[in-house]
Short mmCIF file of C-alpha atoms in Angstrom, two decimals:
data_model
loop_
_atom_site.label_atom_id
_atom_site.label_comp_id
_atom_site.label_asym_id
_atom_site.label_seq_id
_atom_site.Cartn_x
_atom_site.Cartn_y
_atom_site.Cartn_z
CA MET O 24 -29.15 56.16 58.18
CA SER O 25 -31.30 59.03 57.02
CA THR O 26 -30.73 62.49 58.45
CA ASP O 27 -32.85 64.57 56.10
CA ALA O 28 -35.46 66.89 57.55
CA ASP O 29 -38.90 67.82 56.35
CA SER O 30 -39.03 70.92 58.55
CA LYS O 31 -39.29 74.46 57.23
CA THR O 32 -36.31 76.80 57.03
CA LEU O 33 -35.81 78.47 60.41
CA GLU O 34 -35.33 82.22 60.55
CA LEU O 35 -34.42 83.94 63.81
CA LYS O 36 -34.02 87.53 64.89
CA ILE O 37 -30.57 88.70 65.89
CA MET O 38 -30.86 89.99 69.44
CA SER O 39 -28.65 92.12 71.66
CA PHE O 40 -28.37 92.42 75.43
CA ASP O 41 -30.31 95.69 75.37
CA GLY O 42 -33.32 93.78 73.97
CA ALA O 43 -33.20 95.38 70.51
CA ASP O 44 -33.35 93.57 67.17
CA SER O 45 -30.30 93.67 64.95
CA GLY O 46 -31.77 92.08 61.86
CA SER O 47 -32.45 88.43 61.18
CA VAL O 48 -30.59 85.31 60.09
CA THR O 49 -31.60 82.03 58.45
CA LEU O 50 -30.27 78.93 60.15
CA PRO O 51 -28.82 76.39 57.70
CA ASP O 52 -30.98 73.26 57.38
CA ALA O 53 -27.89 71.05 57.12
CA ILE O 54 -27.06 71.89 60.76
CA PHE O 55 -30.30 73.01 62.41
CA GLY O 56 -32.95 71.34 60.25
CA LEU O 57 -32.36 67.62 60.80
CA VAL O 58 -34.88 65.25 62.35
CA PRO O 59 -33.27 64.59 65.75
CA ARG O 60 -32.26 61.00 66.45
CA SER O 61 -32.04 60.24 70.13
CA ASP O 62 -29.90 57.14 69.60
CA ILE O 63 -27.08 59.12 67.97
CA ILE O 64 -27.28 61.85 70.62
CA GLN O 65 -27.26 59.23 73.40
CA ARG O 66 -24.12 57.58 72.01
CA CYS O 67 -22.28 60.90 72.03
CA VAL O 68 -23.41 61.82 75.55
CA VAL O 69 -22.25 58.44 76.88
CA TRP O 70 -18.92 58.93 75.08
CA GLN O 71 -18.48 62.39 76.61
CA LEU O 72 -19.33 61.40 80.17
CA ALA O 73 -17.17 58.27 80.02
CA LYS O 74 -14.22 60.23 78.64
CA ARG O 75 -14.24 62.79 81.43
CA ARG O 76 -14.17 60.23 84.26
CA ALA O 77 -10.87 60.38 86.15
CA GLY O 78 -10.52 56.63 86.61
CA THR O 79 -8.22 57.13 89.62
CA HIS O 80 -10.04 54.60 91.81
CA ALA O 81 -7.71 51.97 93.27
CA VAL O 82 -7.31 49.58 96.18
CA LYS O 83 -4.44 47.58 97.67
CA ASN O 84 -4.30 43.97 96.60
CA ARG O 85 -2.19 41.25 98.20
CA ALA O 86 0.98 42.42 96.51
CA ASP O 87 0.59 45.95 97.95
CA ILE O 88 0.26 44.93 101.61
CA ASN O 89 3.37 45.45 103.73
CA ARG O 90 3.34 42.16 105.63
CA THR O 91 5.43 39.04 105.57
CA GLY O 92 4.35 36.28 103.25
CA LYS O 93 5.59 33.60 105.59
CA LYS O 94 3.14 30.91 106.68
CA MET O 95 1.54 32.06 109.93
CA TYR O 96 1.94 28.77 111.77
CA LYS O 97 2.39 25.12 110.99
CA GLN O 98 -0.25 23.32 108.98
CA LYS O 99 -1.32 20.76 111.60
CA GLY O 100 -1.55 20.38 115.32
CA THR O 101 -2.68 23.89 116.31
CA GLY O 102 -6.42 23.27 116.25
CA SER O 103 -6.88 26.41 114.17
CA ALA O 104 -7.87 26.80 110.56
CA ARG O 105 -5.19 26.34 107.92
CA HIS O 106 -3.64 29.65 106.88
CA GLY O 107 -0.69 30.80 104.84
CA SER O 108 0.15 34.47 104.26
CA ALA O 109 -1.34 37.20 106.47
CA ARG O 110 -1.76 39.41 103.37
CA VAL O 111 -4.90 37.64 102.21
CA ASN O 112 -8.31 39.29 102.20
CA LEU O 113 -9.58 37.13 105.08
CA PHE O 114 -7.70 39.20 107.65
CA ARG O 115 -8.15 42.76 108.84
CA GLY O 116 -5.69 44.89 106.92
CA GLY O 117 -5.26 42.30 104.21
CA GLY O 118 -5.41 42.93 100.50
CA ARG O 119 -8.71 43.34 98.69
CA SER O 120 -9.75 40.84 96.06
CA PHE O 121 -10.90 42.02 92.61
CA GLY O 122 -10.92 45.70 93.57
CA PRO O 123 -10.95 48.59 91.07
CA LEU O 124 -7.72 49.54 89.33
CA VAL O 125 -6.56 52.84 87.86
CA ARG O 126 -7.81 52.83 84.29
CA SER O 127 -9.34 54.93 81.56
CA HIS O 128 -13.11 54.74 81.10
CA ALA O 129 -12.94 56.29 77.64
CA ILE O 130 -14.74 54.51 74.81
CA GLY O 131 -14.35 54.99 71.09
CA LEU O 132 -16.71 56.97 68.88
CA PRO O 133 -15.99 57.87 65.23
CA LYS O 134 -15.52 61.55 64.42
CA LYS O 135 -18.32 61.45 61.86
CA VAL O 136 -20.76 60.17 64.49
CA ARG O 137 -19.67 62.90 66.90
CA ALA O 138 -20.18 65.58 64.24
CA LEU O 139 -23.57 64.13 63.33
CA ALA O 140 -24.61 64.02 67.00
CA LEU O 141 -23.80 67.72 67.37
CA LYS O 142 -25.95 68.53 64.35
CA HIS O 143 -28.83 66.50 65.80
CA ALA O 144 -28.46 68.19 69.19
CA LEU O 145 -28.53 71.64 67.54
CA SER O 146 -31.53 70.60 65.45
CA ALA O 147 -33.39 69.40 68.55
CA LYS O 148 -32.62 72.70 70.29
CA ALA O 149 -33.82 74.68 67.28
CA GLN O 150 -37.09 72.73 67.03
CA ASP O 151 -37.73 73.33 70.74
CA GLY O 152 -37.25 77.07 70.28
CA GLY O 153 -34.22 77.04 72.55
CA ILE O 154 -31.79 78.96 70.32
CA ILE O 155 -31.13 82.70 70.41
CA ILE O 156 -28.79 84.48 67.98
CA LEU O 157 -26.79 87.29 69.58
CA ASP O 158 -25.01 90.06 67.69
CA LYS O 159 -21.92 89.89 69.93
CA ALA O 160 -20.93 88.65 73.38
CA SER O 161 -19.80 91.76 75.22
CA VAL O 162 -21.00 93.93 78.08
CA ALA O 163 -20.11 97.41 79.20
CA ASP O 164 -17.03 97.47 81.45
CA GLY O 165 -17.23 93.69 81.86
CA LYS O 166 -19.64 94.03 84.79
CA THR O 167 -21.60 91.01 86.05
CA LYS O 168 -24.57 93.24 86.90
CA ALA O 169 -24.75 94.52 83.33
CA LEU O 170 -24.73 90.97 81.98
CA GLN O 171 -27.43 89.92 84.45
CA MET O 172 -29.60 92.80 83.30
CA GLY O 173 -29.04 91.87 79.66
CA LEU O 174 -30.00 88.24 80.29
CA GLY O 175 -33.04 89.44 82.22
CA LYS O 176 -34.21 91.50 79.24
CA LEU O 177 -34.02 88.34 77.14
CA GLY O 178 -35.90 86.40 79.83
CA LEU O 179 -33.06 83.95 80.46
CA THR O 180 -32.09 82.18 83.68
CA SER O 181 -30.12 79.21 82.29
CA ALA O 182 -28.03 79.60 79.16
CA LEU O 183 -24.98 78.36 77.30
CA ILE O 184 -23.32 81.20 75.39
CA ILE O 185 -21.15 80.19 72.44
CA ASP O 186 -18.89 82.86 70.96
CA GLY O 187 -16.33 82.80 68.17
CA ALA O 188 -12.78 81.49 68.36
CA GLU O 189 -11.91 84.00 71.09
CA VAL O 190 -14.14 85.01 74.00
CA GLU O 191 -13.60 88.48 75.45
CA ALA O 192 -11.83 88.12 78.80
CA SER O 193 -14.08 90.76 80.38
CA PHE O 194 -17.22 88.96 79.18
CA ARG O 195 -16.01 85.60 80.46
CA GLN O 196 -15.19 87.17 83.82
CA ALA O 197 -18.60 88.85 84.01
CA ALA O 198 -20.35 85.50 83.45
CA GLN O 199 -18.31 83.55 86.00
CA ASN O 200 -20.44 84.56 88.98
CA ILE O 201 -23.83 84.00 87.33
CA ARG O 202 -25.41 80.69 88.21
CA ASN O 203 -26.48 78.40 85.33
CA VAL O 204 -24.72 80.56 82.72
CA ASP O 205 -21.72 79.10 80.88
CA VAL O 206 -19.54 80.68 78.21
CA LEU O 207 -17.51 78.69 75.67
CA PRO O 208 -15.61 79.46 72.47
CA ILE O 209 -16.85 77.73 69.35
CA GLN O 210 -14.14 75.06 69.73
CA GLY O 211 -15.75 73.95 73.00
CA ILE O 212 -19.30 73.43 71.75
CA ASN O 213 -20.45 69.92 72.63
CA VAL O 214 -23.58 67.79 72.70
CA TYR O 215 -23.86 67.39 76.48
CA ASP O 216 -23.65 71.12 77.30
CA VAL O 217 -26.00 72.02 74.45
CA LEU O 218 -28.66 69.66 75.80
CA ARG O 219 -28.06 70.56 79.45
CA ALA O 220 -28.62 74.29 79.03
CA HIS O 221 -32.19 75.59 78.87
CA THR O 222 -31.25 78.08 76.13
CA LEU O 223 -28.40 78.06 73.63
CA ILE O 224 -27.10 81.50 72.70
CA LEU O 225 -25.00 81.66 69.54
CA THR O 226 -23.24 84.82 68.48
CA LYS O 227 -23.04 85.67 64.80
CA ALA O 228 -19.35 84.76 64.91
CA ALA O 229 -20.21 81.35 66.37
CA LEU O 230 -22.88 80.74 63.72
CA ASP O 231 -20.43 81.62 60.93
CA ALA O 232 -17.83 79.28 62.46
CA LEU O 233 -20.36 76.44 62.67
CA GLU O 234 -21.27 76.86 58.99
CA ALA O 235 -17.60 76.85 58.03
CA ARG O 236 -16.94 73.79 60.20
CA PHE O 237 -19.67 71.67 58.63
CA LYS O 238 -19.29 72.97 55.07
#
């Protein structure tokens, strides 16, 4: 399984919410320079979506129906069909046959495959030009309007913002009421959300944490 890339080293400007440049940074090829493999990414997305299913679906089978199990009437001489218990699925209110049970839908996926899928998702985002590096995730007074203006200056309408290990409470609160904008700490970065968002915004703290994680 080859994951090497032939792409050039990617260098991005470090932006801020006021639209100004704050220098530049080179994205590591080991994380952002792979040739994306859709099969690995697909495996991880299926694993994520299956894992988050509640699995609380259930029905009542014969054993769960509160009715007597006594034979309804004698076997012969009534002119009616032969029946036993009234709990069976033939009757209204009877138990359901082969219905869903409460269970986990989670499937297994090795940690190394999950880590590799995240690298491929980040590489695909980088090659599409969908990554922005931000100096820090903070806004004045934690105001939603200020954050909306900052995103507008960057030309963004749908974004996933990844910060360091701790996200400022005021920044998280400011982003809560903005549609199609999600904020996660670096621990929460995942393949599905990276692909779902139109633009991935990484703070410098998040980028440093990613490099340390995959070192």
